[in-house]
């Protein structure tokens, strides 16, 4: 089974009665089987996203081969997506390695430059049947490793979104409508009216970043208002590291390391299953 792009995976998700697909950040290779277990248990397709840093840490070949192999053996329709990348060269590396979807993040640039660069990526992606996500507006928290201060959060406007989509024809658009990256202690306030208006104006699948900090009720609502992809990054990391800290603290050095990691991997499966349940 080859990896599917975003449009194909969204089709599968919708056939299975999901309104949106969760795109979950893989932080280390040990998490990968845990992701597939969650997809199997919920009968959901799987969208795995990864930062350039993590892809380089794991090695593109190990990553792509492992994801392809599990997609096939577990019979789970799977999309492998490059998260937040503002380096077109790195995007090309991911495309060559076998990613089926990429995000070009030019949200820090002027509208003109964001459009111009996004178009370059779209032109590279089309012949290879790879989907492209772009971002308009600035989402708070940390973006692409750089902190976005609260006063620099810039909400996406309806007019800008309409113009951007007309100029770039990206497959999906990340919007800034109140969520914050990395938030796992409080809850974000989603601007539902803005979201609905952007969806109406663009007729394009919208992406909600910072899914960790969204309440269940807000999430259920957002996926009826045009959000078709929900990024969840921080929560798996928080759960995995939290479990590992406890287990390593309790363990002995000659215990099999496997024993320390199993509870962490189970916690990751649970995060995915809980989020996926909100998209039905
Ligand atoms: Zn993001």
Short mmCIF file of C-alpha atoms and ligand atoms in Angstrom, two decimals:
data_model
loop_
_atom_site.label_atom_id
_atom_site.label_comp_id
_atom_site.label_asym_id
_atom_site.label_seq_id
_atom_site.Cartn_x
_atom_site.Cartn_y
_atom_site.Cartn_z
CA UNK A 1 0.00 0.00 0.00
CA UNK A 2 1.46 3.35 -0.95
CA UNK A 3 1.12 6.36 1.30
CA UNK A 4 -1.88 8.57 0.62
CA UNK A 5 -1.93 12.33 0.26
CA UNK A 6 -4.20 14.51 2.38
CA UNK A 7 -7.13 14.56 -0.06
CA UNK A 8 -7.13 10.79 -0.35
CA UNK A 9 -6.84 10.23 3.40
CA UNK A 10 -9.63 12.74 4.09
CA UNK A 11 -11.84 10.81 1.65
CA UNK A 12 -11.18 7.59 3.56
CA UNK A 13 -11.83 9.33 6.88
CA UNK A 14 -15.13 10.75 5.65
CA UNK A 15 -16.23 7.37 4.27
CA UNK A 16 -15.68 6.09 7.80
CA UNK A 17 -17.85 8.86 9.25
CA UNK A 18 -15.06 11.09 10.57
CA UNK A 19 -15.47 14.81 9.94
CA UNK A 20 -11.75 15.51 10.30
CA UNK A 21 -8.48 13.68 10.46
CA UNK A 22 -6.06 14.07 13.33
CA UNK A 23 -2.49 14.68 12.30
CA UNK A 24 -0.27 13.46 15.10
CA UNK A 25 3.36 14.41 15.59
CA UNK A 26 5.74 11.50 15.83
CA UNK A 27 8.46 12.43 18.33
CA UNK A 28 10.51 9.22 18.27
CA UNK A 29 10.39 5.88 16.46
CA UNK A 30 9.15 4.01 19.56
CA UNK A 31 5.85 5.87 19.25
CA UNK A 32 5.18 4.57 15.76
CA UNK A 33 3.60 1.18 16.61
CA UNK A 34 1.50 2.98 19.25
CA UNK A 35 0.09 5.26 16.55
CA UNK A 36 -0.91 2.29 14.39
CA UNK A 37 -2.53 0.52 17.35
CA UNK A 38 -4.75 3.56 17.92
CA UNK A 39 -5.73 3.69 14.24
CA UNK A 40 -6.57 -0.02 14.23
CA UNK A 41 -8.64 0.18 17.41
CA UNK A 42 -10.68 3.13 16.11
CA UNK A 43 -10.85 1.94 12.49
CA UNK A 44 -9.45 5.32 11.50
CA UNK A 45 -6.98 6.19 8.76
CA UNK A 46 -3.75 7.63 10.12
CA UNK A 47 -1.99 10.90 9.42
CA UNK A 48 1.48 11.08 10.88
CA UNK A 49 3.30 14.37 10.85
CA UNK A 50 6.87 15.05 11.67
CA UNK A 51 9.11 18.06 12.03
CA UNK A 52 12.22 18.38 9.88
CA UNK A 53 14.30 18.07 13.05
CA UNK A 54 12.74 14.75 14.04
CA UNK A 55 12.94 13.43 10.46
CA UNK A 56 16.66 14.20 10.43
CA UNK A 57 17.11 12.66 13.86
CA UNK A 58 15.48 9.39 12.77
CA UNK A 59 16.79 9.45 9.22
CA UNK A 60 14.39 9.80 6.30
CA UNK A 61 14.89 6.24 5.09
CA UNK A 62 14.15 4.59 8.43
CA UNK A 63 11.12 6.81 8.86
CA UNK A 64 9.57 6.38 5.43
CA UNK A 65 10.34 2.64 5.22
CA UNK A 66 8.89 2.02 8.69
CA UNK A 67 5.71 3.99 8.04
CA UNK A 68 5.16 2.33 4.66
CA UNK A 69 5.81 -1.11 6.07
CA UNK A 70 3.39 -0.71 8.99
CA UNK A 71 0.73 0.87 6.77
CA UNK A 72 0.89 -2.24 4.62
CA UNK A 73 1.13 -4.92 7.30
CA UNK A 74 -1.51 -3.28 9.53
CA UNK A 75 -3.71 -2.39 6.57
CA UNK A 76 -4.15 1.21 7.71
CA UNK A 77 -4.52 3.95 5.07
CA UNK A 78 -1.70 6.31 6.04
CA UNK A 79 -0.45 9.76 5.12
CA UNK A 80 3.05 10.95 6.03
CA UNK A 81 3.16 14.72 6.35
CA UNK A 82 6.02 17.15 6.91
CA UNK A 83 4.95 19.62 9.59
CA UNK A 84 5.86 23.38 9.61
CA UNK A 85 8.70 23.86 7.20
CA UNK A 86 9.84 27.19 5.82
CA UNK A 87 12.83 25.77 3.93
CA UNK A 88 11.93 24.77 0.38
CA UNK A 89 15.10 22.68 0.06
CA UNK A 90 14.11 20.63 3.12
CA UNK A 91 10.64 20.18 1.65
CA UNK A 92 12.21 18.80 -1.51
CA UNK A 93 14.25 16.36 0.59
CA UNK A 94 11.05 15.10 2.23
CA UNK A 95 9.31 14.80 -1.14
CA UNK A 96 12.23 12.83 -2.56
CA UNK A 97 12.26 10.59 0.52
CA UNK A 98 8.63 9.58 -0.03
CA UNK A 99 6.46 11.90 2.08
CA UNK A 100 2.92 12.11 0.72
CA UNK A 101 2.10 15.55 2.13
CA UNK A 102 4.02 18.69 3.15
CA UNK A 103 3.44 21.99 4.89
CA UNK A 104 5.14 25.10 3.63
CA UNK A 105 4.95 27.69 6.40
CA UNK A 106 5.44 31.20 5.05
CA UNK A 107 3.22 32.78 7.69
CA UNK A 108 6.11 34.93 8.94
CA UNK A 109 6.55 36.50 5.47
CA UNK A 110 4.61 39.23 3.70
CA UNK A 111 1.46 38.06 1.93
CA UNK A 112 3.23 38.45 -1.43
CA UNK A 113 6.25 36.36 -0.45
CA UNK A 114 4.12 33.75 1.28
CA UNK A 115 2.08 33.36 -1.93
CA UNK A 116 5.17 33.25 -4.16
CA UNK A 117 6.95 30.58 -2.10
CA UNK A 118 3.81 28.53 -1.53
CA UNK A 119 3.31 28.47 -5.31
CA UNK A 120 6.82 27.09 -5.80
CA UNK A 121 6.03 24.25 -3.39
CA UNK A 122 2.65 23.57 -5.03
CA UNK A 123 4.35 23.33 -8.43
CA UNK A 124 6.87 20.84 -7.03
CA UNK A 125 4.14 18.78 -5.37
CA UNK A 126 1.50 18.49 -8.10
CA UNK A 127 3.30 16.14 -10.51
CA UNK A 128 4.08 13.81 -7.60
CA UNK A 129 0.54 13.77 -6.22
CA UNK A 130 1.74 15.24 -2.90
CA UNK A 131 -0.64 17.51 -0.97
CA UNK A 132 0.40 20.95 0.27
CA UNK A 133 -0.64 22.80 3.40
CA UNK A 134 0.12 26.50 3.86
CA UNK A 135 -0.42 28.89 6.74
CA UNK A 136 -1.88 32.36 6.91
CA UNK A 137 -1.78 34.40 10.09
CA UNK A 138 0.46 33.65 13.05
CA UNK A 139 -0.53 31.00 15.57
CA UNK A 140 0.79 31.62 19.07
CA UNK A 141 3.20 29.47 21.03
CA UNK A 142 6.26 28.09 19.26
CA UNK A 143 6.24 27.89 15.46
CA UNK A 144 8.96 26.02 13.63
CA UNK A 145 11.15 26.21 16.73
CA UNK A 146 10.72 30.00 17.03
CA UNK A 147 8.57 31.42 19.81
CA UNK A 148 5.63 33.58 18.72
CA UNK A 149 4.89 36.11 21.46
CA UNK A 150 1.30 36.76 22.45
CA UNK A 151 1.34 40.27 20.94
CA UNK A 152 2.50 38.80 17.60
CA UNK A 153 -0.40 36.39 17.26
CA UNK A 154 -2.16 37.48 14.11
CA UNK A 155 -5.61 36.08 13.37
CA UNK A 156 -6.36 35.01 9.81
CA UNK A 157 -8.83 37.32 8.08
CA UNK A 158 -11.55 36.14 5.71
CA UNK A 159 -10.42 38.41 2.86
CA UNK A 160 -6.77 37.39 3.11
CA UNK A 161 -7.71 33.72 3.20
CA UNK A 162 -9.90 34.06 0.11
CA UNK A 163 -7.14 35.87 -1.78
CA UNK A 164 -4.47 33.41 -0.67
CA UNK A 165 -6.45 30.37 -1.81
CA UNK A 166 -7.23 31.96 -5.19
CA UNK A 167 -3.54 32.62 -5.73
CA UNK A 168 -2.08 29.33 -4.50
CA UNK A 169 -4.74 26.58 -4.71
CA UNK A 170 -3.23 24.75 -1.75
CA UNK A 171 -4.96 21.58 -0.56
CA UNK A 172 -5.43 22.77 3.00
CA UNK A 173 -4.90 26.00 4.90
CA UNK A 174 -3.75 26.41 8.49
CA UNK A 175 -5.61 29.30 10.09
CA UNK A 176 -5.02 31.32 13.22
CA UNK A 177 -8.38 31.38 14.98
CA UNK A 178 -7.41 31.32 18.64
CA UNK A 179 -5.39 28.14 19.20
CA UNK A 180 -1.84 28.20 20.55
CA UNK A 181 0.98 25.74 19.90
CA UNK A 182 2.23 23.70 22.82
CA UNK A 183 -0.58 24.61 25.22
CA UNK A 184 -1.22 21.72 27.62
CA UNK A 185 -2.14 23.37 30.90
CA UNK A 186 -4.98 25.75 29.93
CA UNK A 187 -7.49 25.80 27.07
CA UNK A 188 -7.59 27.93 23.94
CA UNK A 189 -10.58 30.05 22.89
CA UNK A 190 -11.54 29.28 19.32
CA UNK A 191 -13.16 32.05 17.31
CA UNK A 192 -15.94 29.99 15.79
CA UNK A 193 -17.52 32.79 13.77
CA UNK A 194 -14.22 33.66 12.08
CA UNK A 195 -13.63 29.99 11.36
CA UNK A 196 -17.02 29.50 9.72
CA UNK A 197 -16.60 32.63 7.59
CA UNK A 198 -13.13 31.58 6.38
CA UNK A 199 -14.44 28.12 5.50
CA UNK A 200 -17.36 29.60 3.59
CA UNK A 201 -15.11 32.03 1.69
CA UNK A 202 -12.36 29.54 0.75
CA UNK A 203 -14.20 26.23 0.29
CA UNK A 204 -10.90 24.63 1.26
CA UNK A 205 -10.17 22.17 4.10
CA UNK A 206 -8.88 24.15 7.08
CA UNK A 207 -6.28 23.03 9.58
CA UNK A 208 -6.37 23.63 13.30
CA UNK A 209 -2.92 23.78 14.86
CA UNK A 210 -2.38 23.48 18.60
CA UNK A 211 -5.00 20.75 19.01
CA UNK A 212 -3.60 19.74 22.40
CA UNK A 213 -5.01 22.88 24.02
CA UNK A 214 -8.53 22.63 22.60
CA UNK A 215 -11.38 21.49 24.84
CA UNK A 216 -13.39 18.48 23.69
CA UNK A 217 -16.52 20.58 23.14
CA UNK A 218 -14.63 23.17 21.09
CA UNK A 219 -13.05 20.40 19.04
CA UNK A 220 -16.36 18.70 18.28
CA UNK A 221 -17.74 22.06 17.13
CA UNK A 222 -14.69 23.10 15.08
CA UNK A 223 -14.83 19.94 12.94
CA UNK A 224 -18.37 20.88 11.90
CA UNK A 225 -17.22 24.39 10.92
CA UNK A 226 -14.66 23.60 8.24
CA UNK A 227 -11.73 22.15 10.18
CA UNK A 228 -10.75 18.94 8.37
CA UNK A 229 -7.27 18.42 9.84
CA UNK A 230 -6.41 18.77 13.49
CA UNK A 231 -2.77 18.89 14.54
CA UNK A 232 -1.91 17.31 17.85
CA UNK A 233 1.76 17.54 18.75
CA UNK A 234 2.46 18.34 22.35
CA UNK A 235 0.13 15.95 24.12
CA UNK A 236 1.81 12.75 22.97
CA UNK A 237 5.18 14.13 23.99
CA UNK A 238 3.91 15.20 27.42
CA UNK A 239 2.36 11.79 28.09
CA UNK A 240 5.33 9.83 26.79
CA UNK A 241 7.95 11.78 28.73
CA UNK A 242 5.77 11.82 31.84
CA UNK A 243 5.43 8.03 31.85
CA UNK A 244 9.12 7.54 31.09
CA UNK A 245 10.16 9.80 33.96
CA UNK A 246 8.13 7.75 36.41
CA UNK A 247 9.25 4.39 35.04
CA UNK A 248 12.96 5.21 34.74
CA UNK A 249 12.95 6.65 38.24
CA UNK A 250 11.53 3.40 39.65
CA UNK A 251 13.60 0.99 37.56
CA UNK A 252 16.96 -0.69 37.92
CA UNK A 253 19.72 -0.35 35.31
CA UNK A 254 19.57 -4.05 34.41
CA UNK A 255 15.79 -3.99 33.83
CA UNK A 256 14.92 -4.31 30.15
CA UNK A 257 14.43 -0.80 28.80
CA UNK A 258 11.36 -2.16 27.06
CA UNK A 259 9.56 -2.28 30.42
CA UNK A 260 10.08 1.46 30.85
CA UNK A 261 8.73 2.31 27.44
CA UNK A 262 5.60 0.17 27.24
CA UNK A 263 3.51 2.40 29.58
CA UNK A 264 4.69 5.48 27.66
CA UNK A 265 3.67 3.94 24.34
CA UNK A 266 0.30 2.88 25.77
CA UNK A 267 -0.30 6.45 26.95
CA UNK A 268 0.37 7.67 23.39
CA UNK A 269 -2.14 5.17 21.98
CA UNK A 270 -4.71 6.52 24.44
CA UNK A 271 -4.12 10.14 23.43
CA UNK A 272 -4.70 9.29 19.79
CA UNK A 273 -7.81 7.25 20.53
CA UNK A 274 -9.33 10.01 22.65
CA UNK A 275 -8.70 12.68 20.02
CA UNK A 276 -9.87 10.50 17.13
CA UNK A 277 -13.15 9.87 18.98
CA UNK A 278 -13.89 13.62 18.88
CA UNK A 279 -13.82 13.67 15.07
CA UNK A 280 -16.72 11.25 14.51
ZN1 LIG B 1 1.52 24.08 13.95
#
